[in-house]
Coordinates of C-alpha atoms in Angstrom, one line a residue:
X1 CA -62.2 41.3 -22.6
X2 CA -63.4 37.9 -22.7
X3 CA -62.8 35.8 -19.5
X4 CA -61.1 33.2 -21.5
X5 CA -58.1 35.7 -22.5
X6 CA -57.9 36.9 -18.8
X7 CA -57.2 32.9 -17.5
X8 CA -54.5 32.8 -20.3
X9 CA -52.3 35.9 -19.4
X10 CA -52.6 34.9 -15.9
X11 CA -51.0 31.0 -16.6
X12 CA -48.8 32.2 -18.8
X13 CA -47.5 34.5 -15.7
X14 CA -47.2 31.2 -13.7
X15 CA -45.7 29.0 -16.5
X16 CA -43.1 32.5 -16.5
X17 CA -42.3 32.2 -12.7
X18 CA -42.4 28.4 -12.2
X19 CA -39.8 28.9 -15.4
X20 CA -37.8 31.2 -13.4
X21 CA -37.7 29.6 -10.2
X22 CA -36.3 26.4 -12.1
X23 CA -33.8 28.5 -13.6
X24 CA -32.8 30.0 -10.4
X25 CA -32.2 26.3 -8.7
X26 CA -30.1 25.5 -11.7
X27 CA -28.4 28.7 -11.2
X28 CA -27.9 28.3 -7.6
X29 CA -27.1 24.4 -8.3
X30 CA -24.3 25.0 -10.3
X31 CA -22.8 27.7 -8.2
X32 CA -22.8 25.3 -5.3
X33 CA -20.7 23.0 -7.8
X34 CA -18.0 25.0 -8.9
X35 CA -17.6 26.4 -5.5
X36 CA -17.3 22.7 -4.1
X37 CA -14.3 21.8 -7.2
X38 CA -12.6 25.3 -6.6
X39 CA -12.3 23.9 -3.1
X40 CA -11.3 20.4 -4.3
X41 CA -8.9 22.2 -6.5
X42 CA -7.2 24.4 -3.8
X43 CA -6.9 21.2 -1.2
X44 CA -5.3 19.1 -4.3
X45 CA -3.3 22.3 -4.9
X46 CA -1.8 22.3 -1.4
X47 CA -1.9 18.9 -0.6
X48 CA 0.7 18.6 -3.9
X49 CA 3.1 21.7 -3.0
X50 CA 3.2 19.5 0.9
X51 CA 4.2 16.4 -0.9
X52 CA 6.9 18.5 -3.0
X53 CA 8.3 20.1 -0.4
X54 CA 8.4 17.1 1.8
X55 CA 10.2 15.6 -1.1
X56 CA 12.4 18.3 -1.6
X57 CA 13.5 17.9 1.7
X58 CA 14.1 14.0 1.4
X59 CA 16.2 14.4 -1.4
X60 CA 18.3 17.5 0.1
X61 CA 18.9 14.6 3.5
X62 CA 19.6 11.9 0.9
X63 CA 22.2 14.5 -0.9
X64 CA 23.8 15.4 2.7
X65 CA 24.5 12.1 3.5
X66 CA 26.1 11.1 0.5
X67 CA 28.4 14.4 1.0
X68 CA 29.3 13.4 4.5
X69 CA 30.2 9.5 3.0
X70 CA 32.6 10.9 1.3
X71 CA 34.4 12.7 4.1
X72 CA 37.3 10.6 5.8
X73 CA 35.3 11.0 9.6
X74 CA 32.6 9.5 7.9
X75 CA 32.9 6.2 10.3
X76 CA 32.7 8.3 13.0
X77 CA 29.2 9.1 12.3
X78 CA 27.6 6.2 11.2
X79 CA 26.2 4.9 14.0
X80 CA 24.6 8.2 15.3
X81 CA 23.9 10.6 17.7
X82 CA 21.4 10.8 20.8
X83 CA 19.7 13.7 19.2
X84 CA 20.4 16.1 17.0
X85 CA 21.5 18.8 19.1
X86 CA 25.0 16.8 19.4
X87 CA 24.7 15.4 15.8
X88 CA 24.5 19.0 14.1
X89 CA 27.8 20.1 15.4
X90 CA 29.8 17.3 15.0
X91 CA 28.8 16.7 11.3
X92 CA 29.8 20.4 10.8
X93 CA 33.3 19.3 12.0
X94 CA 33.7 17.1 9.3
X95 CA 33.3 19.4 6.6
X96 CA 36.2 21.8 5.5
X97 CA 34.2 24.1 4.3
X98 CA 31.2 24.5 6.4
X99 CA 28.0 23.2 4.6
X100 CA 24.9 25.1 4.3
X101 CA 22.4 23.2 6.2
X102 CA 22.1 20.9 9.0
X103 CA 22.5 16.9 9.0
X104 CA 21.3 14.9 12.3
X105 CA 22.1 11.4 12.5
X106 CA 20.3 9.8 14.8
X107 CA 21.1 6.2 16.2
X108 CA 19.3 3.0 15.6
X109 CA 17.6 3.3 18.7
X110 CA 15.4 6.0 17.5
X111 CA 14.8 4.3 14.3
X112 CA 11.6 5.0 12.4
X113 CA 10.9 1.5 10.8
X114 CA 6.9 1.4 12.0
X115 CA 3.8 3.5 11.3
X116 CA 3.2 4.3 14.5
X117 CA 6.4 5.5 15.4
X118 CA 6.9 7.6 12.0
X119 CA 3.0 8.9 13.0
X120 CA 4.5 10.5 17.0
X121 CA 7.7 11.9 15.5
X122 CA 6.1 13.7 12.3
X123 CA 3.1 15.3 15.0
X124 CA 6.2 16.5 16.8
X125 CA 7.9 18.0 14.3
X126 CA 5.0 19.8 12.7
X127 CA 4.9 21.4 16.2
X128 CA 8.2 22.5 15.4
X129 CA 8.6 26.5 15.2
X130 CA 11.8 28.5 13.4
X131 CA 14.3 26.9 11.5
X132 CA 16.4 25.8 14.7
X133 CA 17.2 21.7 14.9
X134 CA 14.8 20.0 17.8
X135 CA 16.0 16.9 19.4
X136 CA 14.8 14.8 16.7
X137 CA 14.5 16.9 13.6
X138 CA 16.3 19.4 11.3
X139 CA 14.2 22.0 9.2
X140 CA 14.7 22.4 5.2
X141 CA 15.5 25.6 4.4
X142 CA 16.1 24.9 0.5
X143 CA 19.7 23.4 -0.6
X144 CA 21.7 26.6 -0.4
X145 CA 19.5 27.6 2.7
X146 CA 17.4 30.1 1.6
X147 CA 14.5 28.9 1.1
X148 CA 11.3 29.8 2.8
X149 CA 7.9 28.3 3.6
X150 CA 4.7 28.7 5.3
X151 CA 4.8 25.6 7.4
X152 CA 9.1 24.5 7.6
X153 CA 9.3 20.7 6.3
X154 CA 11.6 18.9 8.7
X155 CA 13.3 16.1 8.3
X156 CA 15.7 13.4 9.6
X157 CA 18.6 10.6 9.3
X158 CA 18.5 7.2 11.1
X159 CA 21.5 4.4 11.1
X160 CA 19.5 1.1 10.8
X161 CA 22.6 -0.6 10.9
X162 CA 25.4 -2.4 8.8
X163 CA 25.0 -5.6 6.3
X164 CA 28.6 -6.4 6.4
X165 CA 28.4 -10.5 5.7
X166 CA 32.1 -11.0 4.1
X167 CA 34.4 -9.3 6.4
X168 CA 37.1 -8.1 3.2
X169 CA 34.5 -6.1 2.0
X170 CA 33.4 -3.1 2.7
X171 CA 30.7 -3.0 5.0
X172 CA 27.5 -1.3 3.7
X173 CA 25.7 0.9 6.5
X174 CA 22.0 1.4 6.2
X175 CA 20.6 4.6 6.7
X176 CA 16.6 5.7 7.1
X177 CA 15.6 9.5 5.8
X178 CA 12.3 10.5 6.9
X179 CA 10.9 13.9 5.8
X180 CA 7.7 15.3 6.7
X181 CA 5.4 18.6 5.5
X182 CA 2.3 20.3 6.1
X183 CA -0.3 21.9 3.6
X184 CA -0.9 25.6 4.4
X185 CA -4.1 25.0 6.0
X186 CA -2.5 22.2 8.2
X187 CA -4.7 19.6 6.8
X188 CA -2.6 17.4 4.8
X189 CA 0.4 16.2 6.7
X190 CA 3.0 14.2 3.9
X191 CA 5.3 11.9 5.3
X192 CA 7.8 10.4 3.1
X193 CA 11.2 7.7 3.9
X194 CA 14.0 6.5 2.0
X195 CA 16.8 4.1 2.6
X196 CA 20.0 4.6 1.5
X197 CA 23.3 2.2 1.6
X198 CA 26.9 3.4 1.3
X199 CA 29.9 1.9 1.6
X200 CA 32.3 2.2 4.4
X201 CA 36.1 1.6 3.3

């Protein structure tokens, strides 16, 4: 064997492994990329079922509260409750026939018209356990009650107050619903708020 053929096997072995070490970065490159979007994927994935569940919950207190306007003792309530340990019961009152879930209404004093404020009362009721009502929050449990979730969205009602400029009409009370809920992994708190008007005869 001539030594020329002997050079040429041996860089055509090193051209072969340089070859496959390349390969094997890509390899390993790309792995690392669809691991990284699989993990994108799942955060997007749980950050959207906490936004739909917080809005669930929103629209369930936004529903409540239109029920309850239409009961006669609706006055009554309008202007809140302390906390919703008082709220709870005396909403159920109202009803003939007992609702399924809970409404608090809690009184302008414990409005949630800032950030900050909305921030310290959506950390407390993620620290929530059961399905009981705290002093500041109900939990969702689905609109016939039955529903069940990892982390409970929670949610509550605030009087802002009443726009009642022309004294023949009927005064229009303001109310704040803020709902909050938490991804699975506790990462991705979702806070939303609506305001809703109804008329007072």
């Amino acid at each position: 064997m001539s030594p020329v053929l002997g050079r040429q096997r041996g860089a055509t072995l090193l051209i072969a492994l340089v070859m496959l070490l390349l390969l094997s970065l890509l390899a390993a490159s790309s792995m690392r990329q669809t691991l990284l979007q699989a993990r994108s994927g799942g955060a997007a994935l749980e950050n959207t079922q906490a936004f739909n569940a917080a809005e669930a919950a929103l629209r369930e207190g936004e529903r409540r509260l239109m029920a309850l306007s239409q009961q006669p003792s609706f006055t009554a309530f309008s202007a809140g409750f302390a906390s919703c340990s008082e709220s709870v019961p005396a909403v159920r009152s109202a009803f003939a026939k007992v609702p399924t879930g809970d409404l608090c209404i809690l009184t302008k004093a414990s409005d949630l018209n800032t950030g900050a404020l909305t921030q310290t009362w959506a950390a407390a009721a993620l620290q929530a356990s059961g399905t009981d009502p705290t002093a500041r929050t109900v939990a969702y449990r689905g609109s016939d009650g039955s529903a069940s979730f990892v982390q409970t969205p929670r949610w509550v009602v605030t009087a802002i107050g009443s726009s009642s400029v022309d004294v023949s009409a009927p005064a229009t009370n303001l109310f704040r619903i803020t709902a909050v809920a938490q991804d699975r992994g506790k990462r991705f708190p979702v806070i939303l708020q609506s305001v809703v008007a109804l008329e007072v005869p």
